[in-house]
Amino acid sequence: MDKLRFGAGVWMFQQFVDRYATDAYGPAVSTIAAIDRAGSVGGIEVLDINYPFAGEGSSDGSDVSIDNVREALKRNGITAQAIPPHIYMREFQMGSFTNPDPAMRRKAIDLGKKAVEIAQALDAKYVKFWPGQDGFDYPFQVDYARLWDYAVEGIAEVARSAPRQQFAIEYKQKEPRVQLFFSTAARTLLAIEDMGVDNVGIVLDLGHSFFAKETPADIVQLVSRRGKLVSVEVNDNWREWDDDMAVGSVHLIETLEFLHALRAINWQGPILLDQFPFREDPVKAARSSINTIRTLNSLLDRIDLPALAAAQDKQDALEAQRIVMEMLIGTGVAEATR
Amino acid sequence: MDKLRFGAGVWMFQQFVDRYATDAYGPAVSTIAAIDRAGSVGGIEVLDINYPFAGEGSSDGSDVSIDNVREALKRNGITAQAIPPHIYMREFQMGSFTNPDPAMRRKAIDLGKKAVEIAQALDAKYVKFWPGQDGFDYPFQVDYARLWDYAVEGIAEVARSAPRQQFAIEYKQKEPRVQLFFSTAARTLLAIEDMGVDNVGIVLDLGHSFFAKETPADIVQLVSRRGKLVSVEVNDNWREWDDDMAVGSVHLIETLEFLHALRAINWQGPILLDQFPFREDPVKAARSSINTIRTLNSLLDRIDLPALAAAQDKQDALEAQRIVMEMLIGTGVAEATR
Amino acid sequence: MDKLRFGAGVWMFQQFVDRYATDAYGPAVSTIAAIDRAGSVGGIEVLDINYPFAGEGSSDGSDVSIDNVREALKRNGITAQAIPPHIYMREFQMGSFTNPDPAMRRKAIDLGKKAVEIAQALDAKYVKFWPGQDGFDYPFQVDYARLWDYAVEGIAEVARSAPRQQFAIEYKQKEPRVQLFFSTAARTLLAIEDMGVDNVGIVLDLGHSFFAKETPADIVQLVSRRGKLVSVEVNDNWREWDDDMAVGSVHLIETLEFLHALRAINWQGPILLDQFPFREDPVKAARSSINTIRTLNSLLDRIDLPALAAAQDKQDALEAQRIVMEMLIGTGVAEATR
Amino acid sequence: MDKLRFGAGVWMFQQFVDRYATDAYGPAVSTIAAIDRAGSVGGIEVLDINYPFAGEGSSDGSDVSIDNVREALKRNGITAQAIPPHIYMREFQMGSFTNPDPAMRRKAIDLGKKAVEIAQALDAKYVKFWPGQDGFDYPFQVDYARLWDYAVEGIAEVARSAPRQQFAIEYKQKEPRVQLFFSTAARTLLAIEDMGVDNVGIVLDLGHSFFAKETPADIVQLVSRRGKLVSVEVNDNWREWDDDMAVGSVHLIETLEFLHALRAINWQGPILLDQFPFREDPVKAARSSINTIRTLNSLLDRIDLPALAAAQDKQDALEAQRIVMEMLIGTGVAEATR
C-alpha cells in the first residue's frame, strides 16, 4: 500500500431500519443524496453502489437513472467500485441463487447479468454478490448438496456470461437468513473452485471475518495466495454479530494486524468502509474510521519489521507482543520484558 | 400446569422487516387483522399486544381504537395478556428509560403510564417493558452507573404511579441496541431490587435465555423463587442470536427441561409464543409450536419422576440421560446402560 | 449404512486430567487395560489407539509392545482402526508440523512415519493427525503464510513416504493451542489440496463440527463429495467448547440430521465414540451413546423419505419440522399443522 | 488508584498441564520455588497462594510448612493476599459445596475453614473460593434449586464460622465443570445476598468477565456499588474461553476501560495477574503484563476527563471514540471528526 485509498458502501449514507424500529432510524435517502454525502466526507474515492438504485420519491428507484448516478459521482470526484444487485429483498426471501423455485433462481441470475450492464455503464471494477438470503433457517430444511450445486451453478452462469467482468462474493455467517451458505472464506474458496471460472473472487469484510471467528490477517494470505482477493471492506463488531461499527473500536490490535497483512501482500486497492451508523452521523462516522485507519497505518510505518520477522520466526509470543505494544501505546513495555 | 394454555405476541402475525429486506417480508398487517389471524390458529387464548396499535391504513395506528381491539379480541375468544409500549422505535433510538436526553426519558415514562391505561382498558394482566434501545454500542460510550440509575428510576417511577398494576421486564442480550442494559435474568433481578417496588417482575423468554447462555430451567427456579416470574415466552434459536424460531426446533432437550421446570413450580399462566416466522405462514408456525409443546408436555406425563429425582439426588448424569432418552425417543437406551 | 458399526477412541477408557484437577479424575489406565474396558462395552468393534502406548507402570509406554496390543485387541474381538501419534504432548507444545524449530518439525514428521509402521503392524485403517498444538496463541505471533506452508509440507511429506497408507486430519477450532491451524472442514480441505497427495483425508468429529459452528450434516456432504471422508467420530457439547459429552445429549436433532446425512452417502465405516466422561463410568457412557445412536437410527428407518425430499425440494421449514417431530416425538405435531 | 500495585496468583509460576499434554508443559514447581519466581519479576507485592501448598518432592505438599511459605514471602518482599483452597481437585470432581454427597460437602466446608486458618497464619486479606467443579455437565442432571441452596449454605457456613475473615467468590462460566454454578457477577451477587452474611464478596477476574460476555467496566460499578468488590484479577482471552493470556493482548480498549473504571471507584487494592503462560517464560510474561498495565494507566493520566464526561452525558459514541483513540494512538483522529 504505497498510499491508502478509501471507499465506502453507499448504503452507509442511506436510511437504516431494523425489525423493531420499523419506522426507521431516519428519513429515506436516495442513491444520489447518499453519493453527495459520501462526497462530503473527504477522502472517499470509490463507492460500492447497490442496484436497483434508491429513488428520490419512487419506491423502485425508477426516478434515478444511470446518468444521474454517473453525474453525482463525477461532481463528487468519486468513481464506482462495485455493483451489488439486490438479491436479498422481499422477492428473494427464500434465496436468490439457491431459491427452491427455478423461476426465482433464473430471476437472480438475470439480475446478476443486469448488474454487469450497470457495472459496465458506470465503469465499476466488479459485480458483488452478497447472497444474504441464500442458506437455510432450520435443521432438515434443505438438501445441502443441492444447495451447494444451486449456489455454484447460479453464480457460475452469471460469471460465464461476462468472462471479462470481475465478480466477487462477500461471505457472512448469518443474517438475514439464519444460516448463510457462503459463510466463511475457506468455504467460499471451495465453492469458487467448483464454479470452474476464473473471474469470481472474494470480498473480505473485516467484520464478517471477526464474526466467523476467523483470524482476518490469516484470511488475507489465504485468499490472496489463491489470487482471489478482489476487495476489502472494514468495520468492527463484538464478534458475535455483524454490528458494522467504527473501524478498530473493539478489535484494535487485530485491525492493526489486518492492515499489516494488507501491506505484506502489497494491497493496492482501496479500503471500503461498510458501517451501519444507526445512531450516528454517517459522514462523521466515516471520517472517524478513515482517521483511525490512517493513524494505524502510520503506526505500522514505525514498526520494527526485522524484529517482528525474527519474533515470528521463533513464534515468540512475548516478543511479538512487545513490538506491537511498543508501536501502539509507547515504549514502556519494551524495557521491562528484555 | 394442570392444563396447558397458550398465547402469543400479536407481532408474530404482523409484517416483518429487517435491515436488508427493507421492502418487508410481506404486506402490512394491522393489529386487528393480526388478532383475527391469532384467532384462526386455534388454541391461542391470550395475546401480548403492542401499543400504539398498527393501523389499517394510518402509519400511527390512529385509525384503530381500543374498542376495535376489544371487539376483535372478543370475536376470537381471546383476552389481552400484556401491553408492551413501543419504547424501541425511531424516536427512542438512543434509549427509552436510559436516553441521555431527560425529555426523552420523560417521554418513555409517560408512554409507560399510557400503557397502563391501555392495559386497564383491555384488562391485560401486565404492562411489559422491553427496552430494546436501552444500553450502548461502543466502549466508553456511557457512564454505566448512570445508565443503571436511569433504568432503575424510570421503571420505578412508572411502577409507583400504578401500584396495583403488574409490570414485567423482558431481558435480552442485544438487538437492536448492540448491548442491552437488561441483558440477563440475574442482572434484571438486581435492578428490580433497586427499584424498591413490588409490582415489577420478569418475562422469561426462552430464546433470550438461550441467547444469554443461561440454563433456562435454572432461570425458572431463580426467578420464581424470588416471586418475580410474571410470564414466559417461547421460541428457539441457534444460541448466538434471537432467531425467534419454532419451539424445540434446535434445543429440544433443553425445551423439555424448561417445560419440566415450569411443571415443577406449578406454573398456571399461559405460555406465549414469540416467533418471527419471516418466511413461513405464521398461523401454521404457531400451530406447529403449540403441537410441539403439547407433545413434549405429554411426554413429561410419562416421565418416571421418582427415578429422575433419585438420579438428581446423586447428580447422576448417565441415569438422568437414560430417563430423558427413554421418555423422548423410546426404550432402547434404557436397557443397555443398566 | 446397512448395519451400524461402532468404535471408540481408546483414550475414552483411560485416565483424564485437566489444568485444575492435576491429580487426575482417576488412576492411570494402560492402553492394554483400556482395550479390555472397551471390550467390556459390548458392540465396540474397532479402536483408535494413540501411539506411544500408555504403559502399565512406565511413563513412556515402553513396557507395552505391539504384540501386547495386538493380543489385547484379539481377545476382545476388536480391530485397530486408526493410529494417532502423540504430536501434542510436552515436547510439541510449540507445535508439531508448524513448530518454529526445524528439528521439531522433523521430529513430528518422523513420529508420523513411525505411526505408519505401527498402523501397518496393527493393520489399522488410517494414521490420524490431530495437530492440537499447531496454530498460535496471540495476534502477530506467527507468519500465517509460513504456518500454512509448514502444515501442508509436513503432512505431505509423511503422506508421500507411504503412498498406500491412508491418512486423515482431525480438525478442531482450539485447544490445547488457543487457535488451531486445522480449524474447520473447509480450511482443511484447502490445505489437503495444497498437499498434492491423494492419501490424506478428514476425520469428521461431530463435536468439533458443532464447536466450529458448522452444520455437521452439511459437512458430511462437503467432505464426502470430495472423496475425503475417512472417518467419523461422535460426541456432543454446548457448542462453545469441545466438551466431549454423550452423543445427542444436547444437540439431539442435529445429531439425527448428521446420521441421516451419513445414511444419505451410504456410509459403511464404523462410527467412533470420542467422549471424555470425566465424572462417569466410561463403559456405561459408551453403552449409553451407542444406544442413543441405535435408537436414532431406528427412528430414521421410520422417516417418510419421499415426504422429506418433497419438503426439502420446497425448502419448506414447517413441513420438514413436522416430519422430524413426528419421527422423533410422536404424531401429535403432524395433525395440527396440516 | 494513587499508585498502581501488583500481585499475582502463585500458580502462574508453577507447572501447567492440560488434558492432552498430560506430561505437562514443564517440570513441577513447588510453592516455594514459585514464590521466588514471583519475587524475581520485580513489582509483584502480593500473592494469591493455593492451599494445600505444592511440595518440593511430596505429592501432597506435606514437606512445605506455613513457616517455609512465610519465609519465602519475606525474602521476596511479598505479602500473602489470598488463600484459595483446592476445592476443585480429584476428590471434589463432583463438586465442593454442591457435591451430591453430604460427606463431601462437609469436607469442602472443613477445607474452607482450614483455609481461614492458613489465611490468618499468613495474614492474607481474604479466603478465595473458586468452585470450579460446582455446577453440572448435562441437561436434567441436577435439581437447580437444590444446587442453589447447597452453594449458598456451604459458603455461608464457612463465612459465619469466621465473621471477621473476608471471603470472596471468583465466578466463571465454565471449566473444569462444563457449566459452573457461579457463572456471572450478577448471579453471584444474588447468591451472596441469600447467604445472609456480610463478609463474602467477589473477585472480579477480567478474563472471566470477558468470557461471560459481560462488560467488565460495567461490572466494576455493579459490584463495587454493592460494596462487594474484594479483588481484581487480570488477563485476556478470545472471549470464548478462559485463555488466561497476557493483559491487553486481545481486548486492549476494554482493558483500558476496565482500568478507567477502577480509577473511577478509586480502587486502592492491588491488581493481580492471573495468566497461564503455557508456552512462555512466566517471569517475562508477568513483566510484560505489568508494563502494559502501567502504560495504559499513564495513558489514562492524559485523558481529557471533562470531555469524556461530556461525551458520556450525551452518550455520544463518536466523540467518546475520538477521545479514546486520541489517547491511545495519537492525535490524528481528533482533527478530522470535528
PDB file of N, CA, C and O in Angstrom, chain C residues 54-71:
ATOM      1  N   ALA C  54       0.147 -46.178  26.321  1.00  0.00           N
ATOM      2  CA  ALA C  54       0.257 -45.882  27.752  1.00  0.00           C
ATOM      3  C   ALA C  54       0.696 -47.161  28.458  1.00  0.00           C
ATOM      4  O   ALA C  54       0.066 -48.210  28.302  1.00  0.00           O
ATOM      5  N   GLY C  55       1.787 -47.030  29.214  1.00  0.00           N
ATOM      6  CA  GLY C  55       2.381 -48.211  29.837  1.00  0.00           C
ATOM      7  C   GLY C  55       1.628 -48.674  31.071  1.00  0.00           C
ATOM      8  O   GLY C  55       0.758 -47.968  31.597  1.00  0.00           O
ATOM      9  N   GLU C  56       1.997 -49.870  31.509  1.00  0.00           N
ATOM     10  CA  GLU C  56       1.409 -50.407  32.741  1.00  0.00           C
ATOM     11  C   GLU C  56       2.000 -49.670  33.932  1.00  0.00           C
ATOM     12  O   GLU C  56       1.295 -49.271  34.846  1.00  0.00           O
ATOM     13  N   GLY C  57       3.324 -49.482  33.888  1.00  0.00           N
ATOM     14  CA  GLY C  57       3.957 -48.797  35.012  1.00  0.00           C
ATOM     15  C   GLY C  57       4.893 -47.718  34.517  1.00  0.00           C
ATOM     16  O   GLY C  57       5.074 -46.684  35.141  1.00  0.00           O
ATOM     17  N   SER C  58       5.407 -47.916  33.331  1.00  0.00           N
ATOM     18  CA  SER C  58       6.369 -46.966  32.775  1.00  0.00           C
ATOM     19  C   SER C  58       5.650 -45.696  32.354  1.00  0.00           C
ATOM     20  O   SER C  58       4.467 -45.717  32.034  1.00  0.00           O
ATOM     21  N   SER C  59       6.379 -44.606  32.350  1.00  0.00           N
ATOM     22  CA  SER C  59       5.744 -43.356  31.922  1.00  0.00           C
ATOM     23  C   SER C  59       5.815 -43.211  30.411  1.00  0.00           C
ATOM     24  O   SER C  59       5.103 -42.421  29.822  1.00  0.00           O
ATOM     25  N   ASP C  60       6.673 -43.957  29.764  1.00  0.00           N
ATOM     26  CA  ASP C  60       6.835 -43.794  28.315  1.00  0.00           C
ATOM     27  C   ASP C  60       6.217 -44.937  27.514  1.00  0.00           C
ATOM     28  O   ASP C  60       6.360 -44.997  26.295  1.00  0.00           O
ATOM     29  N   GLY C  61       5.508 -45.837  28.179  1.00  0.00           N
ATOM     30  CA  GLY C  61       4.834 -46.900  27.449  1.00  0.00           C
ATOM     31  C   GLY C  61       5.762 -47.992  26.970  1.00  0.00           C
ATOM     32  O   GLY C  61       5.357 -48.865  26.205  1.00  0.00           O
ATOM     33  N   SER C  62       7.015 -47.944  27.408  1.00  0.00           N
ATOM     34  CA  SER C  62       7.991 -48.892  26.884  1.00  0.00           C
ATOM     35  C   SER C  62       7.704 -50.330  27.324  1.00  0.00           C
ATOM     36  O   SER C  62       8.247 -51.279  26.771  1.00  0.00           O
ATOM     37  N   ASP C  63       6.831 -50.472  28.319  1.00  0.00           N
ATOM     38  CA  ASP C  63       6.533 -51.840  28.772  1.00  0.00           C
ATOM     39  C   ASP C  63       5.305 -52.434  28.093  1.00  0.00           C
ATOM     40  O   ASP C  63       4.796 -53.463  28.504  1.00  0.00           O
ATOM     41  N   VAL C  64       4.824 -51.753  27.059  1.00  0.00           N
ATOM     42  CA  VAL C  64       3.696 -52.296  26.286  1.00  0.00           C
ATOM     43  C   VAL C  64       4.164 -52.438  24.837  1.00  0.00           C
ATOM     44  O   VAL C  64       4.523 -51.451  24.197  1.00  0.00           O
ATOM     45  N   SER C  65       4.152 -53.652  24.346  1.00  0.00           N
ATOM     46  CA  SER C  65       4.622 -53.888  22.980  1.00  0.00           C
ATOM     47  C   SER C  65       3.450 -53.960  22.012  1.00  0.00           C
ATOM     48  O   SER C  65       2.290 -54.097  22.418  1.00  0.00           O
ATOM     49  N   ILE C  66       3.790 -53.881  20.741  1.00  0.00           N
ATOM     50  CA  ILE C  66       2.771 -54.047  19.706  1.00  0.00           C
ATOM     51  C   ILE C  66       2.090 -55.402  19.861  1.00  0.00           C
ATOM     52  O   ILE C  66       0.869 -55.526  19.693  1.00  0.00           O
ATOM     53  N   ASP C  67       2.883 -56.403  20.179  1.00  0.00           N
ATOM     54  CA  ASP C  67       2.289 -57.730  20.358  1.00  0.00           C
ATOM     55  C   ASP C  67       1.285 -57.726  21.510  1.00  0.00           C
ATOM     56  O   ASP C  67       0.213 -58.333  21.407  1.00  0.00           O
ATOM     57  N   ASN C  68       1.620 -57.047  22.602  1.00  0.00           N
ATOM     58  CA  ASN C  68       0.676 -56.933  23.721  1.00  0.00           C
ATOM     59  C   ASN C  68      -0.638 -56.305  23.255  1.00  0.00           C
ATOM     60  O   ASN C  68      -1.725 -56.751  23.610  1.00  0.00           O
ATOM     61  N   VAL C  69      -0.507 -55.261  22.462  1.00  0.00           N
ATOM     62  CA  VAL C  69      -1.712 -54.562  21.984  1.00  0.00           C
ATOM     63  C   VAL C  69      -2.519 -55.471  21.061  1.00  0.00           C
ATOM     64  O   VAL C  69      -3.746 -55.587  21.185  1.00  0.00           O
ATOM     65  N   ARG C  70      -1.810 -56.125  20.159  1.00  0.00           N
ATOM     66  CA  ARG C  70      -2.493 -56.993  19.193  1.00  0.00           C
ATOM     67  C   ARG C  70      -3.280 -58.092  19.925  1.00  0.00           C
ATOM     68  O   ARG C  70      -4.422 -58.408  19.598  1.00  0.00           O
ATOM     69  N   GLU C  71      -2.615 -58.634  20.918  1.00  0.00           N
ATOM     70  CA  GLU C  71      -3.214 -59.692  21.720  1.00  0.00           C
ATOM     71  C   GLU C  71      -4.454 -59.189  22.480  1.00  0.00           C
ATOM     72  O   GLU C  71      -5.496 -59.862  22.518  1.00  0.00           O
TER      73      GLU C  71
END
